[in-house]
Amino acid sequence: MAKPKIATTSLAGCFGCHMSILDIDERILELVELVDFDKSPIDDIKEFHHRCAVGLIEGGCANEENVRVLKDFRRHCDILISLGECAILGGIPALRNTIPLQECLDEAYLNGPSVYNPAKTIPNDPEIPLLLNKVYPCHEVVKIDYFLQGCPPRADAIWETLVALLTDKPVDLPYDLIKYD
Amino acid sequence: MSENWQTMVKDVCARCGNDRTRMMDIVRLVQQECGCVSGEAMDLIARQVDTHRVEVESVVSFYAFLSNRPKGKIVIRLCNDVIDEMFGARRVAQAFEQQLGIEFGQTTPDGLISLEHTPCIGMCDQAPAALVNDVVVTYLSRDKVGDIVSTLKSDPDPRKLVHKLGDGNNASELVQSMVHNNIRRKGPVIFDPLPNGEALKRCLALSPAEVIRDVKTARLRGRGGAGFPTGMKWEFARAAAGAKKFVICNADEGEPGTFKDRVLLTERADMLFEGMTIAGYAIGSDTGILYLRGEYAYLRAFLEDVLHQRRNAGLLGKAVCGKQGFDFDIRIQMGAGAYICGEETALISSCEGLRGDPKNRPPFPAQKGYLERPTIVNNVETFCCVTRILDRGPAWFAEKGSKGSPGTKLLSVCGDCKQPGVYEVLFGITLAELLKMVGAEDAKAVQVGGPSGQLVGPSDYQRTICYDDLATGGSIMVFGPNRDILPLVDKFMEFFIEETCGYCTPCRVGNVLLRQKLQEIMAGKGEAADLDYLEDLGQSIVTASRCGLGQTSANPILTSLKNFRGEYTSRLIEPEKGMKPTFDIQAAVREAAAIAGRGPAHS
Ligand SMILES: Cc1cc2nc3c(=O)[nH]c(=O)nc-3n(C[C@H](O)[C@H](O)[C@H](O)COP(=O)(O)O)c2cc1C
Ligand code: SF4
Ligand code: SF4
Ligand code: FES
């Protein structure tokens, strides 16, 4: 039987959650025994080629491109996991949610204390995806099956979860792995 | 001026014995004098009663009728609860906004009038209604607003708004209110004539244990909603250790749709106070407290006078009715607009001068209640029943009503019926019989027991009103054939979200989530799985909340899902699998598209 496939992506995240995936260290060798990676920054495959058993989502949705990718993941993956605070709650990017969009742009490109922008332009290339009015957690856009909390979630938690899901066992994370205070 | 207010605050504190457990009285009085309880006033109060500023602030910030910022000389609190909105409160609200040029939550620039909304003020049978300071204004309509505003502008005395007095004691010198009793059906327990003091004399001829035995033989159960056996509660309090014990009457009547205690306080005050006195004798207490909801402040002077007359007649005070060794008196504690204070342990907190937070149980109030002393808390109607039991005997009482629920029950009926008002009926009456009585045979739905009760439909109309079937503290709201159910449920959820004390996360947060989901469904963005979500979350709130408010707060959702499921399912949609129908990409990029001057690339 062919190995199950997994996919990962970073939406409005810092890639910290992906670093945590890599933090499973040498177990990545075991992981590739268990699965093949499909669309993921880890193997730099840009689009889906196969249906996947699990999709790991880092980051929430800050722009229209994030929404497109997230919906694409939902259509291609049996199980979707929100990985880390940004995916679950919006995280740091969502700090802008209480500030009007125009003010955010002005601060970032015109008024911020470290900004050097003599032409006073706000980037507006047609290639740049439009920002959403606020940063949405993933489960407000598509149905999410599991939430792995942490900023980032611990490598061991990611590992245990993936192995359990891929071997069809219940996910039973020890308290230490999900305790963050 | 600044010295003046300091003298006043000090004086108020001194009049309350510089006693921090009297905080409710202190802050109410200060607000009465200054229009608010400012930060400086809080500091001074804290110093005077030897506590921390935060203790004062936590009280002022908790109660809807207290404020740390000045409001208008006149505060108009318009009820925007379910019933009032059914009868045009929104149009009335708009008219007020137009006439005054301000929105709700604001004060006119001249500082004369503030506009606020409030949940049920116990006038549902004469809705829409409002409180103008302490004065109740009923049967409001859009075209009366202009008159009200111009009257207040020419003379800022809200009493001027009362043109025609109500019936009974509403017209008495000390009430002078336009409220109507609307007593539609008189039964034997509450409304039969009652000679003043006779029941008390009969009581004092018995031993306290015999009085409790009589209340137990009558099988009287609490009329406030929960139906706990009254005699048993009294026995616990009597047996509890300690010389000082308290009798508290719960006249908070905050459950929307309930207004029968209002009528009892107006017409049966003697019967109530006599019942409290009997309770004092039975449990061995010399102090009673009537906790009167802030909304009923218009009855206060009248009730004080009834107490005064009872003292003069020897029915209260030292050696009641000449009985040596039995002293008993009653004082009135005002509330300040908080539904949760009807919950008995929150009510005790409030009496102790604290925020109206419920307490953990055990210990139960009968063991450790007000000021840690054994305390019984009973509803107004319960005490009235006690007086009748001593008057006619327990056997007379016990044979009335149904087996598990002896006696009669006062129901306050409102909504889409021909004759809203108060009905004294025998327990065991079917809903169908009641609906016929009130002129509402065509009812589409009935909310029994207020928002914390159940919403039932015609298939339940053969069920009976009693503790073992459809229990109610008195609230019966009727909804006619053309009413839409989900907006009612939404309104009930708004009520709990406003009134939670905030201590438990399931109650504070869970209800907000329930309402959000409900509103999504109402907006045509719900899917089948959302109904499971509502049920699961509702059940969690019921299970994980600390007090009765949280434990019943999901009922509007849970009972309407059970009895009116079609109202939900007919609004559901089937979105693309896995996608959230509530997420609207067009709306989400609209702002950025306007800023960038281009349309979205995807979607
Ligand atoms: C949120 C909440 C509000 C309540 N409000 C009232 C009320 O306004 N009046 C009342 O008598 N009981 C109210 N109760 C019930 C009281 O906690 C208590 O059970 C009752 O006063 C006991 O008196 P009874 O046994 O005579 O009914 C409320 C309970 C809860 C949980
Ligand atoms: S959750 Fe933390 S580590 Fe993960 S993307 Fe967000 S900020 Fe980075
Ligand atoms: S259930 Fe609600 S009202 Fe009751 S204690 Fe908890 S938060 Fe307060
Ligand atoms: S007075 Fe408005 S609902 Fe009761």
JSON list of C-alpha atoms in Angstrom, two decimals, chain A residues 64-65 67-68 71 74-75 101-102 105 124-126 128 130-133 136 139-143, chain B residues 576-580 582-585 587-589 591-593 595-603:
[
{"chain": "A", "resi": 64, "resn": "GLU", "atom": "CA", "xyz": [-6.85, 36.59, 0.25]},
{"chain": "A", "resi": 65, "resn": "GLU", "atom": "CA", "xyz": [-3.97, 34.33, -0.72]},
{"chain": "A", "resi": 67, "resn": "VAL", "atom": "CA", "xyz": [-7.71, 32.01, 2.30]},
{"chain": "A", "resi": 68, "resn": "ARG", "atom": "CA", "xyz": [-7.15, 30.45, -1.11]},
{"chain": "A", "resi": 71, "resn": "LYS", "atom": "CA", "xyz": [-9.43, 26.27, 1.25]},
{"chain": "A", "resi": 74, "resn": "ARG", "atom": "CA", "xyz": [-9.38, 21.69, 3.09]},
{"chain": "A", "resi": 75, "resn": "ARG", "atom": "CA", "xyz": [-10.31, 20.29, -0.31]},
{"chain": "A", "resi": 101, "resn": "LEU", "atom": "CA", "xyz": [-6.62, 48.82, 7.99]},
{"chain": "A", "resi": 102, "resn": "GLN", "atom": "CA", "xyz": [-5.64, 52.20, 6.60]},
{"chain": "A", "resi": 105, "resn": "LEU", "atom": "CA", "xyz": [-0.75, 50.55, 6.41]},
{"chain": "A", "resi": 124, "resn": "ASN", "atom": "CA", "xyz": [0.25, 48.16, -4.35]},
{"chain": "A", "resi": 125, "resn": "ASP", "atom": "CA", "xyz": [1.45, 45.77, -7.05]},
{"chain": "A", "resi": 126, "resn": "PRO", "atom": "CA", "xyz": [-1.40, 43.73, -8.56]},
{"chain": "A", "resi": 128, "resn": "ILE", "atom": "CA", "xyz": [0.26, 41.52, -3.86]},
{"chain": "A", "resi": 130, "resn": "LEU", "atom": "CA", "xyz": [-5.28, 42.06, -0.74]},
{"chain": "A", "resi": 131, "resn": "LEU", "atom": "CA", "xyz": [-5.30, 42.11, 3.03]},
{"chain": "A", "resi": 132, "resn": "LEU", "atom": "CA", "xyz": [-8.39, 40.94, 4.83]},
{"chain": "A", "resi": 133, "resn": "ASN", "atom": "CA", "xyz": [-10.20, 43.38, 7.10]},
{"chain": "A", "resi": 136, "resn": "TYR", "atom": "CA", "xyz": [-9.01, 35.27, 10.93]},
{"chain": "A", "resi": 139, "resn": "HIS", "atom": "CA", "xyz": [-11.45, 27.54, 11.90]},
{"chain": "A", "resi": 140, "resn": "GLU", "atom": "CA", "xyz": [-13.48, 30.62, 11.00]},
{"chain": "A", "resi": 141, "resn": "VAL", "atom": "CA", "xyz": [-12.69, 30.00, 7.34]},
{"chain": "A", "resi": 142, "resn": "VAL", "atom": "CA", "xyz": [-12.79, 26.21, 7.02]},
{"chain": "A", "resi": 143, "resn": "LYS", "atom": "CA", "xyz": [-13.62, 23.30, 9.27]},
{"chain": "B", "resi": 576, "resn": "GLU", "atom": "CA", "xyz": [-19.45, 23.33, 0.33]},
{"chain": "B", "resi": 577, "resn": "LYS", "atom": "CA", "xyz": [-18.08, 20.48, 2.40]},
{"chain": "B", "resi": 578, "resn": "GLY", "atom": "CA", "xyz": [-15.56, 21.64, 4.98]},
{"chain": "B", "resi": 579, "resn": "MET", "atom": "CA", "xyz": [-16.07, 25.35, 4.31]},
{"chain": "B", "resi": 580, "resn": "LYS", "atom": "CA", "xyz": [-17.47, 27.80, 6.84]},
{"chain": "B", "resi": 582, "resn": "THR", "atom": "CA", "xyz": [-20.00, 32.36, 7.90]},
{"chain": "B", "resi": 583, "resn": "PHE", "atom": "CA", "xyz": [-16.79, 33.45, 6.24]},
{"chain": "B", "resi": 584, "resn": "ASP", "atom": "CA", "xyz": [-17.46, 35.98, 3.50]},
{"chain": "B", "resi": 585, "resn": "ILE", "atom": "CA", "xyz": [-14.36, 36.68, 1.44]},
{"chain": "B", "resi": 587, "resn": "ALA", "atom": "CA", "xyz": [-16.80, 41.35, 2.75]},
{"chain": "B", "resi": 588, "resn": "ALA", "atom": "CA", "xyz": [-13.37, 40.57, 4.16]},
{"chain": "B", "resi": 589, "resn": "VAL", "atom": "CA", "xyz": [-11.44, 42.19, 1.27]},
{"chain": "B", "resi": 591, "resn": "GLU", "atom": "CA", "xyz": [-11.83, 47.56, 2.75]},
{"chain": "B", "resi": 592, "resn": "ALA", "atom": "CA", "xyz": [-8.46, 46.63, 1.27]},
{"chain": "B", "resi": 593, "resn": "ALA", "atom": "CA", "xyz": [-9.86, 46.71, -2.26]},
{"chain": "B", "resi": 595, "resn": "ILE", "atom": "CA", "xyz": [-7.73, 51.34, -0.31]},
{"chain": "B", "resi": 596, "resn": "ALA", "atom": "CA", "xyz": [-5.78, 49.67, -3.11]},
{"chain": "B", "resi": 597, "resn": "GLY", "atom": "CA", "xyz": [-8.20, 50.69, -5.82]},
{"chain": "B", "resi": 598, "resn": "ARG", "atom": "CA", "xyz": [-8.31, 47.20, -7.34]},
{"chain": "B", "resi": 599, "resn": "GLY", "atom": "CA", "xyz": [-10.36, 44.06, -6.99]},
{"chain": "B", "resi": 600, "resn": "PRO", "atom": "CA", "xyz": [-9.34, 40.80, -5.37]},
{"chain": "B", "resi": 601, "resn": "ALA", "atom": "CA", "xyz": [-7.06, 38.54, -7.39]},
{"chain": "B", "resi": 602, "resn": "HIS", "atom": "CA", "xyz": [-8.61, 35.31, -6.14]},
{"chain": "B", "resi": 603, "resn": "SER", "atom": "CA", "xyz": [-12.22, 34.37, -5.49]}
]
